[in-house]
Coordinates of C-alpha atoms and ligand atoms in Angstrom, one line a residue:
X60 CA 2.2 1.1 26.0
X61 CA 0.4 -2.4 26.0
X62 CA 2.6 -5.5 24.9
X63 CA 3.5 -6.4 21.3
X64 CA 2.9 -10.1 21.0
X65 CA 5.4 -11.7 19.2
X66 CA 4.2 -15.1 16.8
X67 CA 6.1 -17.1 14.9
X68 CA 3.7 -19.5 12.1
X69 CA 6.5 -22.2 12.4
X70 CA 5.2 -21.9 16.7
X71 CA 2.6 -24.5 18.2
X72 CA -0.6 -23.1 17.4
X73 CA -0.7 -22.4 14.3
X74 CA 1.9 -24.6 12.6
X75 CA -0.9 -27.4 14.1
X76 CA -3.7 -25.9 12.7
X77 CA -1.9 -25.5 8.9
X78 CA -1.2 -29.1 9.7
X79 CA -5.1 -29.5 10.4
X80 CA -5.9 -28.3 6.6
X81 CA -3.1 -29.4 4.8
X82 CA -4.9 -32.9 5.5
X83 CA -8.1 -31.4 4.8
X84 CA -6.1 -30.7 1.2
X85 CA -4.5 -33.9 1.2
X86 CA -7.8 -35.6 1.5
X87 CA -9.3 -33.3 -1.5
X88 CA -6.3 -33.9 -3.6
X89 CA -7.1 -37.7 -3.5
X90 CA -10.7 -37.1 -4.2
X91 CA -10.9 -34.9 -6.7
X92 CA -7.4 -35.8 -8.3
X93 CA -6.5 -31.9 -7.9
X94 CA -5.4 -29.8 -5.3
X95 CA -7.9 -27.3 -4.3
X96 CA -7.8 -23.7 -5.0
X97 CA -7.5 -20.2 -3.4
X98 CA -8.4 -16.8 -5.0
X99 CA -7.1 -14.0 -3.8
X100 CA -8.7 -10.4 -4.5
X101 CA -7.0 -7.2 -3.3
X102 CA -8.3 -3.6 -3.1
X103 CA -6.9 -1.2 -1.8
X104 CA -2.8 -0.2 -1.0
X105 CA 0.5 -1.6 -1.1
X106 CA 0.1 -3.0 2.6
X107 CA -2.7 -4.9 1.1
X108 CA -0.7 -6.1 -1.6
X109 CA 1.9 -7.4 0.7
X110 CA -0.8 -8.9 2.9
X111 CA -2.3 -10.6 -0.3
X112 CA 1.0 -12.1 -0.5
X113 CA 1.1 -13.8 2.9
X114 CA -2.5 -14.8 2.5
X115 CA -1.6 -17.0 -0.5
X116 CA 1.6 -17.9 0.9
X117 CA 0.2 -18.9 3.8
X118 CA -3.0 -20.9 1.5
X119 CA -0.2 -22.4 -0.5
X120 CA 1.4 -24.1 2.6
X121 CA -1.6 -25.8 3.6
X122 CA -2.2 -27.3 -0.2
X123 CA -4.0 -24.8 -1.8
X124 CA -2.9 -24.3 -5.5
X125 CA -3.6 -20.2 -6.4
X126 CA -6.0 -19.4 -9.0
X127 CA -6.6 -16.4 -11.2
X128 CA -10.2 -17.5 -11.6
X129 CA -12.9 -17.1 -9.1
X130 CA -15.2 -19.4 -10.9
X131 CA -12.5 -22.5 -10.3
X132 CA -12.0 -21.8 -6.7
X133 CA -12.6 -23.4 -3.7
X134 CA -11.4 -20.6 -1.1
X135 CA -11.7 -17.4 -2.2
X136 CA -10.5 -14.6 0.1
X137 CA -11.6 -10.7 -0.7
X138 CA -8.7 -8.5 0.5
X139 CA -10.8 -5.1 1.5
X140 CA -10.2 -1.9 2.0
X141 CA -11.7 1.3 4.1
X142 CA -10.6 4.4 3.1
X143 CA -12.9 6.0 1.0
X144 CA -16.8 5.1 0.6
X145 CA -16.1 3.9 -3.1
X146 CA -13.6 1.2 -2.2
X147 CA -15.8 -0.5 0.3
X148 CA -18.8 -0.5 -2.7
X149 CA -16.6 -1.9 -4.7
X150 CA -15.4 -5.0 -2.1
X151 CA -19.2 -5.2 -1.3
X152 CA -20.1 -5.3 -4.7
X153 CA -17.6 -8.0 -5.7
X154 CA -18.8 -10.3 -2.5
X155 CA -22.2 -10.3 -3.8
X156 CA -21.4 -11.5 -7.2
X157 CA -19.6 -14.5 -5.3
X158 CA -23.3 -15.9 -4.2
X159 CA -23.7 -17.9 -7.5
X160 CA -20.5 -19.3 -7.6
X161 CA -21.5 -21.1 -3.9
X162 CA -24.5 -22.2 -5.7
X163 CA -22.7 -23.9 -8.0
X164 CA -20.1 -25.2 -5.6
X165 CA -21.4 -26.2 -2.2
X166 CA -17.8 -26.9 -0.6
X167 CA -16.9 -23.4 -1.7
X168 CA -15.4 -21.5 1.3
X169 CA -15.5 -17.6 1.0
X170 CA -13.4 -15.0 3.6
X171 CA -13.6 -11.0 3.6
X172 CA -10.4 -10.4 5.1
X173 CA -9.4 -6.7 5.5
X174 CA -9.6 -3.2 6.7
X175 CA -13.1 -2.9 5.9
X176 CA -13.6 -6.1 8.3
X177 CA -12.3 -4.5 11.2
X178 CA -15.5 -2.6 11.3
X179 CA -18.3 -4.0 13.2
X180 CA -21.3 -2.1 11.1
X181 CA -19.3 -3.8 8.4
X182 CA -19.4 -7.0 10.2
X183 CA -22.9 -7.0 11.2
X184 CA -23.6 -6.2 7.5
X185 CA -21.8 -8.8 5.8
X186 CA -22.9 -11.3 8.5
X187 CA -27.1 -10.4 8.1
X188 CA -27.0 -9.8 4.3
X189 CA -24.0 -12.1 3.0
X190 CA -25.2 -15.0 4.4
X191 CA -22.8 -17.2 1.9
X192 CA -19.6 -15.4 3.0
X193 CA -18.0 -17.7 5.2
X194 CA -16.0 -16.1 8.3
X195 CA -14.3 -12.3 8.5
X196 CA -10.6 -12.0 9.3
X197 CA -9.3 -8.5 10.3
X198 CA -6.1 -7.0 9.5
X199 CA -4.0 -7.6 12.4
X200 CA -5.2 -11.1 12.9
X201 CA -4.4 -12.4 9.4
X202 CA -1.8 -15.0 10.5
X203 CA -5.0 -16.4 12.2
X204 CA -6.0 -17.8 8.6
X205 CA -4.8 -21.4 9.0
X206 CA -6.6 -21.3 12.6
X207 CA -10.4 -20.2 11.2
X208 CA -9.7 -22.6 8.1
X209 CA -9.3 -25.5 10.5
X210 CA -11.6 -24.0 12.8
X211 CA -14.5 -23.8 10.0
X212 CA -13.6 -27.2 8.6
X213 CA -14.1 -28.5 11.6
X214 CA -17.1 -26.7 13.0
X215 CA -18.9 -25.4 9.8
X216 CA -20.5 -23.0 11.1
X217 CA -19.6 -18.8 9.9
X218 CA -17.0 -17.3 12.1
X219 CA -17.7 -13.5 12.6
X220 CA -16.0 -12.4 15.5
X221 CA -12.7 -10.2 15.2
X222 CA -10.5 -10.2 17.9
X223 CA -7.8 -7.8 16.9
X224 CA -4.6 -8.5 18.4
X225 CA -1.6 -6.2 19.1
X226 CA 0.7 -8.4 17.5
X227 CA 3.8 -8.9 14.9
X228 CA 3.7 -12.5 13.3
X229 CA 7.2 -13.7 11.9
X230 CA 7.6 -16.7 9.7
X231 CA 4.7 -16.3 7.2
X232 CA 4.5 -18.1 4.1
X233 CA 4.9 -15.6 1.2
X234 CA 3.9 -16.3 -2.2
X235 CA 5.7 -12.8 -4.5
X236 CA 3.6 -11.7 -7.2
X237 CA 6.9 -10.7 -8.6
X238 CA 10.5 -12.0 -8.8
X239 CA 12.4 -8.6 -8.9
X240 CA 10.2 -6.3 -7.1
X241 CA 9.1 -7.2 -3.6
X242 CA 7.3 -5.6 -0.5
X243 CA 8.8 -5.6 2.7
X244 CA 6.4 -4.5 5.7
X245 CA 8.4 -3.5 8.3
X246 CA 5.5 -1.2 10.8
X247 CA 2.0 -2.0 11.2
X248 CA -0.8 0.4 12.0
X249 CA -0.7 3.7 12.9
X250 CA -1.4 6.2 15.8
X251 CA -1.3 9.7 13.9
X252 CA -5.7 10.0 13.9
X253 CA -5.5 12.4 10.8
X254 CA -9.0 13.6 11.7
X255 CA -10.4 12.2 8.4
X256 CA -8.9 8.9 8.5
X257 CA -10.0 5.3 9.1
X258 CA -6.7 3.9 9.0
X259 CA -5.8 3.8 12.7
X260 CA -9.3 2.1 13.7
X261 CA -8.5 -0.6 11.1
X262 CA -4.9 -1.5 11.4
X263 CA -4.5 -0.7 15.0
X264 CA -1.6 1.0 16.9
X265 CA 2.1 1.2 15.5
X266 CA 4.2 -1.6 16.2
X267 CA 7.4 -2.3 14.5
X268 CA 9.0 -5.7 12.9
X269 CA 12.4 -6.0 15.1
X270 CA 15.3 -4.4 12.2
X271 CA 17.4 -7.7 12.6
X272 CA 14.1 -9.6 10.6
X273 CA 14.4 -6.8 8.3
X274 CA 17.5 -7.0 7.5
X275 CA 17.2 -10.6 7.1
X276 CA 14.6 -10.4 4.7
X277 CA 16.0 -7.8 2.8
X278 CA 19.2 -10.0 2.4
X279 CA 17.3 -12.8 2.0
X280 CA 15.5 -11.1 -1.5
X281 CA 19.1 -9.1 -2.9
X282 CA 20.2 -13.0 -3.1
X283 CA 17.4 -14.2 -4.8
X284 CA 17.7 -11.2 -7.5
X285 CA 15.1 -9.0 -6.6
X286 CA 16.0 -5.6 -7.9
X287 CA 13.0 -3.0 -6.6
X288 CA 12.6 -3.2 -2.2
X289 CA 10.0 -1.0 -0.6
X290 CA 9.8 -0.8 2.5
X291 CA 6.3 -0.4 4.0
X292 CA 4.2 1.5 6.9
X293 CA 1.3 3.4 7.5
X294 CA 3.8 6.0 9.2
X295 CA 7.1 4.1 7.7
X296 CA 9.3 6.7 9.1
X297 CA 8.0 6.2 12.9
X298 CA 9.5 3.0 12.4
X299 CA 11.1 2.7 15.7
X300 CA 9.1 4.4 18.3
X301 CA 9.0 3.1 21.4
X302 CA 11.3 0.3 21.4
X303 CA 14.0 -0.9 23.1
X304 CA 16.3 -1.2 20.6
X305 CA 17.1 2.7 19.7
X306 CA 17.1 2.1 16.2
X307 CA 15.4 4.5 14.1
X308 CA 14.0 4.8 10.6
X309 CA 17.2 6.6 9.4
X310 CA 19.1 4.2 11.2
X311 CA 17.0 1.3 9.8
X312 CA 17.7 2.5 6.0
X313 CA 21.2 3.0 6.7
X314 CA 21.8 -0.9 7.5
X315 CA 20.1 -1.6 4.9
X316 CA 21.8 0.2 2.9
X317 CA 25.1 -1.4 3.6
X318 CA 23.8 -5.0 2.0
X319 CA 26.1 -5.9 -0.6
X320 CA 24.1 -6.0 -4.2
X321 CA 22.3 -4.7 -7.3
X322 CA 19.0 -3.3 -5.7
X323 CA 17.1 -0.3 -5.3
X324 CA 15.4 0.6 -1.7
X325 CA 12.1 2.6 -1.4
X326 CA 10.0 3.3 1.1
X327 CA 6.4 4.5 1.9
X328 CA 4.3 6.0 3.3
X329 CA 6.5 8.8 5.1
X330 CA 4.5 11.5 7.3
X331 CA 5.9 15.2 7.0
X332 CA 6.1 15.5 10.8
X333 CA 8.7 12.5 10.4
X334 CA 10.6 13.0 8.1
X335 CA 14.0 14.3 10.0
X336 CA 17.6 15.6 8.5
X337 CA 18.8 12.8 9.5
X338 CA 16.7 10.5 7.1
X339 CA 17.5 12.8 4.3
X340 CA 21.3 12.5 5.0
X341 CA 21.2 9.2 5.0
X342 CA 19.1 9.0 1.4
X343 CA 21.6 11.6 0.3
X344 CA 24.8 9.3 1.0
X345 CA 23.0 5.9 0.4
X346 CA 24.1 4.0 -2.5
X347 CA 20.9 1.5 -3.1
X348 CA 18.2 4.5 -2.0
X349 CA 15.8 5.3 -4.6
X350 CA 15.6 9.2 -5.3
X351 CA 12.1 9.7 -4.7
X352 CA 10.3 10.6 -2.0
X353 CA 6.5 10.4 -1.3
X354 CA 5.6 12.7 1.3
X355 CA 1.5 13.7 1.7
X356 CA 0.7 17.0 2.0
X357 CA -2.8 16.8 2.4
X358 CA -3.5 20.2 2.3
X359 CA -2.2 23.7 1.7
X360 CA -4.0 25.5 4.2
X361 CA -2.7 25.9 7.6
X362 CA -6.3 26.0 9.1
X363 CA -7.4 22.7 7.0
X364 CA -3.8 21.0 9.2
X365 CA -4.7 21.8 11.8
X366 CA -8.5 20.6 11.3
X367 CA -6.7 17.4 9.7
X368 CA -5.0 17.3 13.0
X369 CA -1.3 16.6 10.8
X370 CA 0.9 18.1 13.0
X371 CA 2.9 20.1 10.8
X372 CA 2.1 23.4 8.4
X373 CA 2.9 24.8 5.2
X374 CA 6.4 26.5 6.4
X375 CA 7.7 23.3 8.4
X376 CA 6.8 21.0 5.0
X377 CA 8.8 23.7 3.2
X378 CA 11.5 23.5 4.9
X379 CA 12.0 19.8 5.2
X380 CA 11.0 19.5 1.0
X381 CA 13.7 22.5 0.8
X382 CA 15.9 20.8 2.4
X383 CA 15.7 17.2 0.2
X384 CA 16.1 19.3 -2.9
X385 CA 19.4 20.8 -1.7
X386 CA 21.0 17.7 -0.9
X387 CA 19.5 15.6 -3.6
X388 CA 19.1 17.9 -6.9
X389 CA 17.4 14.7 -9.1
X390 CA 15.3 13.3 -6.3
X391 CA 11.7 13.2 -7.6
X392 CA 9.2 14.3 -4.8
X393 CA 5.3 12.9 -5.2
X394 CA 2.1 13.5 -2.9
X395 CA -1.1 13.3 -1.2
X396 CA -4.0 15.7 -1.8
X397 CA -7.4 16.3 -0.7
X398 CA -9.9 18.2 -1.8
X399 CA -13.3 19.1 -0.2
X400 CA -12.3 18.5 3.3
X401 CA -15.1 19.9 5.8
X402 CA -15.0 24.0 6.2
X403 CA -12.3 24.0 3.3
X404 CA -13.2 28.0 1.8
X405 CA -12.3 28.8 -1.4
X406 CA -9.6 30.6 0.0
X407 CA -8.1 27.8 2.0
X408 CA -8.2 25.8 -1.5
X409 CA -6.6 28.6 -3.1
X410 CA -3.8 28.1 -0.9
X411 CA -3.4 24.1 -1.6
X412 CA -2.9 25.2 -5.4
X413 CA -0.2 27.7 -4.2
X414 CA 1.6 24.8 -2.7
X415 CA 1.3 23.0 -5.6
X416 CA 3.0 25.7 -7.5
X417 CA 5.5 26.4 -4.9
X418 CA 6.5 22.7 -4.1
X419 CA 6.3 21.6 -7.8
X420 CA 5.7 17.9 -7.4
X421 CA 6.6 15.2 -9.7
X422 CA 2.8 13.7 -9.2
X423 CA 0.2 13.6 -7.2
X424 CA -3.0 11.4 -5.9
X425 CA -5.8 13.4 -5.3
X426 CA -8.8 12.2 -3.2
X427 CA -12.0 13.8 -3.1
X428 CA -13.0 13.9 0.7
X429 CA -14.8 10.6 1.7
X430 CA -16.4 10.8 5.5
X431 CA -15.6 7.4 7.3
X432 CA -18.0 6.9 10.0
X433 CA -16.3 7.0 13.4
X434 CA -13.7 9.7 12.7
X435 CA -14.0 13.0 13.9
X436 CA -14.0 14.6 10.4
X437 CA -17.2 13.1 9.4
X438 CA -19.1 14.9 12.3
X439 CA -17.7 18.6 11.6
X440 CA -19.7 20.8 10.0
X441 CA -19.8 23.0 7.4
X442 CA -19.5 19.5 5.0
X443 CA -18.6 20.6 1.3
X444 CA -21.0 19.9 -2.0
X445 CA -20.2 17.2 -4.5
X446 CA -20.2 20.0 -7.5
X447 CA -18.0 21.9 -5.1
X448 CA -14.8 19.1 -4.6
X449 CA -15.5 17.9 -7.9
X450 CA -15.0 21.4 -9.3
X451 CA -11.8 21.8 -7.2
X452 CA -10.4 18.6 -8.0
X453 CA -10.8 19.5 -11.6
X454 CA -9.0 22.4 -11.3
X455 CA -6.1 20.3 -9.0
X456 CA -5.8 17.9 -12.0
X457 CA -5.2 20.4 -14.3
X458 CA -2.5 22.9 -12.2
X459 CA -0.8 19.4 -11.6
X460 CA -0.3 18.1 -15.4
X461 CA 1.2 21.4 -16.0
X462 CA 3.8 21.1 -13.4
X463 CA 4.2 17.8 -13.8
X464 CA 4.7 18.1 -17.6
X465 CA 7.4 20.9 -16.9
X466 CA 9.1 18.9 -13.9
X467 CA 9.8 16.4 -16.7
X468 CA 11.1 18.6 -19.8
X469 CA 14.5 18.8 -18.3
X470 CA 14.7 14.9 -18.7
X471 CA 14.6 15.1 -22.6
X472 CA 17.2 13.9 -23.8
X473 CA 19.1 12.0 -20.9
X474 CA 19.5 8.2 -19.8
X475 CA 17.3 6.5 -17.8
X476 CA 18.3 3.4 -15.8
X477 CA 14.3 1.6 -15.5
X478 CA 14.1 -2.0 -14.5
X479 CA 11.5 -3.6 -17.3
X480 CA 7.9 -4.3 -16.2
X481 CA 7.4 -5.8 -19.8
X482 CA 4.7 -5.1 -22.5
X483 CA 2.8 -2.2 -22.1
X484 CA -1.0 -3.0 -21.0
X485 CA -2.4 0.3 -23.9
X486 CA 0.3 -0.8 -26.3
X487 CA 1.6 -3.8 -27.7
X488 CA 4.8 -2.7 -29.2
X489 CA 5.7 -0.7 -26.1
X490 CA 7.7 -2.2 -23.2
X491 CA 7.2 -0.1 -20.0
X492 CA 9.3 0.0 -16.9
X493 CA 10.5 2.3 -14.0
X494 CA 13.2 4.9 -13.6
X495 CA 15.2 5.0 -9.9
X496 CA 12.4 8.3 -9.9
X497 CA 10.0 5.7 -9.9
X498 CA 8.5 7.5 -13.3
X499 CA 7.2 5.4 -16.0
X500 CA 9.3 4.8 -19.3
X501 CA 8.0 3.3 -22.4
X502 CA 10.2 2.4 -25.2
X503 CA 9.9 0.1 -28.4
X504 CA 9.5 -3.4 -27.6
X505 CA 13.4 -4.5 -28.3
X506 CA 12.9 -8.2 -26.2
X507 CA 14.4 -6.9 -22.8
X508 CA 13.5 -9.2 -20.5
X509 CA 11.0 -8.5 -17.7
X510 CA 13.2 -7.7 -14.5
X511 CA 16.5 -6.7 -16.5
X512 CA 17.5 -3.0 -16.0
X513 CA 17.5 -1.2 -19.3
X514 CA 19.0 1.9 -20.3
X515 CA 16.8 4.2 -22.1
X516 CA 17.6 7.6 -24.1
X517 CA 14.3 9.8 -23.4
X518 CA 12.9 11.5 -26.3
X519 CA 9.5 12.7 -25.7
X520 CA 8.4 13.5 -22.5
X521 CA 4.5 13.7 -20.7
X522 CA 2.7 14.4 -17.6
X523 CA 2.3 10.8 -16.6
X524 CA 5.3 9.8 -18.3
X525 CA 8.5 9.2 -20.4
X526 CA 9.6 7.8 -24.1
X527 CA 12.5 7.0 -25.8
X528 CA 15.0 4.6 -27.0
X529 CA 17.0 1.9 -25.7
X530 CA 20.8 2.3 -25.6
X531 CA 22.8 -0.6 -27.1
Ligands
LIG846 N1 -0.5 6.3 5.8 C1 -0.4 6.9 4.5 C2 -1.5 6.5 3.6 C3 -2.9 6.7 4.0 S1 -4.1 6.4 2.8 C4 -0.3 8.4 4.7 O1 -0.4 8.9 5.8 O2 -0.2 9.1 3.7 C5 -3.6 7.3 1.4 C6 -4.2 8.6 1.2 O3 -5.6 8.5 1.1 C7 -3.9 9.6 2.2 O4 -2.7 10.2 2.2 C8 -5.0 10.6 2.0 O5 -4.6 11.6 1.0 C9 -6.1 9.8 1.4 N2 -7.3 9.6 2.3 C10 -7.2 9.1 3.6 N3 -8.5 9.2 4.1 C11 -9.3 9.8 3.2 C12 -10.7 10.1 3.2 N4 -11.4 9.9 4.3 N5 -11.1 10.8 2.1 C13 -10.4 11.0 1.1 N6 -9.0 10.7 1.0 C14 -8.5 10.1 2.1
LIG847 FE1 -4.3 7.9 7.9 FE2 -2.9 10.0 8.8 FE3 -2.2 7.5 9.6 FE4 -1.8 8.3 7.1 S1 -0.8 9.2 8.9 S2 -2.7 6.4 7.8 S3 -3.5 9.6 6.7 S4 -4.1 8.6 10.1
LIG848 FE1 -7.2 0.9 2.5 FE2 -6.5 -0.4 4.6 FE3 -4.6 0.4 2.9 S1 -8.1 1.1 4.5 S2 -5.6 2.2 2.0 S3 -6.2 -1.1 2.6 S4 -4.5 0.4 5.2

């Protein structure tokens, strides 16, 4: 196993190069009579999220002031993602609208930072065609931002390489979107190679945060009131592997656990193969562990596992979902799906819906099947038709609302502790927030403060979510 490199952002190097731009800000500030400004645009999931946070935070150190507006910005940094053909369009899509905005503002610096990054046809691409995007930055180098700021102050010229780095960096400037829900990484990468998946060529091999700076940050964000803590990896519950210290994701959750405080712990993503008795013991006896677990099945079909190279089938997911039911009766229990992967027969799909039936979960993403160049998927044959997978992912949809509309009948009726995410976004009068199930709840707008735990008496019931009344 090579060496993890462990950096600290309050170390040498880069504590001199924030240093570097902070003056570079300083010097702006006093010419312009504002700070400058740094936009930050995410795609993809929650790890992006949490990186978005650090690449702000990190911005913010060295005098940037965040913006919400691309047009007043004078950094702009485009958070990709790789892991279906539509989500790099999108990021691609976006960067090219950025053009005119260097037009109008020549000191304008722009960054593609990401998963998609990490991928030199992506590189090449966005170095020949882009030529106003400013410098790449991969995924595990991201704590190299203050470095390639300084560097292309300094130099002005594009910076394209991407020297991904087996590393951890500790210390990173975080700016929350949120003051009651936080992200927590606490893994990085992954080393399953699901056969369809671009993940572990873009976010490199598993390496794990050491538990005493998780628990430190965990404590650290109970004490400033945040309410909602997930915990987050590409393979969260490998957490662990390979280190000296023994300690394991159960073990991990358990300490975590024992902080003193009003606060919810989640986690994500979990692989089936993973997920051990022991983790569900500990989630059964926990006091702060949220009740819900999201555990992708992928597939139904032993043959499409296998092909997916996932390391488990349909009786060993059984058991372990089994299993969480028995010892947790209200745990809600959400997945992955996808649909149209190469040689899947109508048969084999038949079989995905029969798990669907048979596991009855509370919700699930579906994916249509998205070859990534470079992973063994996309060269296997016997590819499926658009009409096909569209078809099929129809009929997923469908099965799915019904079972998800019956898991939630039995909730009619009962209270609901949700922490308050504020006004709805579809309606005004509505305030929406989230049950320890993670389900949505909407009731009538009654002035409960975003943040504040609620209790709500459900009333109505849907697919996608629940209604009701607040308790006085
Ligand atoms: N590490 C997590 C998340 C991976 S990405 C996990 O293992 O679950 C989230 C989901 O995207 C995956 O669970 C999978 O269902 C889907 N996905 C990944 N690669 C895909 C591809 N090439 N096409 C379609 N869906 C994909
Ligand atoms: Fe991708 Fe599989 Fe790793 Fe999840 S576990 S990130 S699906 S390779
Ligand atoms: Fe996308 Fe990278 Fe996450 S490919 S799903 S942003 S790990």
């Amino acid at each position: 196993m090579r060496e993890v490199d462990r950096i600290s952002l309050k170390a040498d190097a880069p504590a001199k190069a924030m240093a570097q731009v902070r003056c570079y800000s300083d010097a702006f500030a006093a010419a312009r009579g504002r700070s400058p400004r740094v936009f930050v645009l995410t795609f993809g999931c929650q790890q992006n999220v949490a990186d978005s946070e650090k690449l702000t935070g990190m911005a913010k150190a060295m005098g940037y002031e965040p913006t919400d507006a691309p047009d007043d910005a004078d950094l702009i940094l485009v958070n990709t993602c790789a892991i279906r053909e539509h989500a790099e369009k999108r990021a691609l899509s976006i960067v090219g609208q950025y053009k005119h905005l260097k037009e109008r503002n020549k000191a304008l610096i722009i960054g593609v930072c990401g998963c998609m990054v990490v991928q030199e046809h992506r590189r090449e691409q966005l170095k020949k065609s882009y030529p106003y995007v400013d410098f790449v930055l991969g995924t595990s180098v991201l704590h190299r931002l203050p470095e390639i700021l300084s560097k292309k102050m300094a130099q002005k010229r594009r910076l394209f390489g991407s020297e991904e780095e087996n590393a951890i960096a500790e210390d990173v400037p975080v700016v929350r979107e949120s003051g009651y829900r936080a992200w927590v990484s606490i893994m990085y990468g992954c080393d399953n190679f699901c056969s369809y998946c671009i993940v572990p060529y873009v976010r490199g091999r598993e390496r794990s945060r050491a538990p005493e700076d998780v628990i430190a940050e965990v404590k650290e964000l109970v004490a400033k009131g945040y309410k909602d803590i997930t915990l987050l990896g590409q393979n969260v519950n490998s957490y662990g592997k390979g280190e000296a210290h023994g300690i394991d994701f159960a073990d991990l959750l358990e300490r975590l656990d024992a902080i003193e405080g009003d606060f919810l712990l989640r986690f994500m993503t979990s692989h089936p193969k993973d997920a051990t008795k022991k983790l569900i013991d500990v989630m059964a006896n926990g006091k702060h562990i949220a009740r819900h677990f999201h555990l992708p099945l992928q597939s139904g079909s032993n043959a499409i596992l296998a092909k997916m190279n996932r390391h488990y089938d349909r009786a060993a997911y059984l058991d372990i979902l089994d299993y969480m039911r028995e010892k947790m009766p209200d745990l809600a229990v959400t997945s992955d799906i996808i649909v149209g992967f190469p040689g899947e027969s109508d048969a084999d799909f038949e079989q995905t819906l029969a798990m669907l039936r048979r596991a009855r979960f509370d919700m699930i993403y579906s994916f249509i099947y998205s070859p990534r160049k470079g992973t063994p998927a996309a060269q296997m044959e016997n590819q499926i038709p658009k009409e096909v997978s569209a078809e099929r992912f129809e009929r997923l949809l469908a099965l799915q609302e019904e079972i998800a509309l019956s898991a939630n009948q039995p909730l009619l009726q009962t209270d609901q502790r949700v922490l308050c995410d504020g006004v709805s976004k579809t309606d005004t009068g509505m305030l929406s927030g989230r049950n320890e199930q993670n389900k949505i709840v909407f009731w009538a707008d009654d002035g409960t403060p975003v943040g504040e735990w609620a209790t709500i008496r459900i009333d109505r019931v849907a697919p996608f979510a629940l209604y009701g009344q607040k308790r006085k």
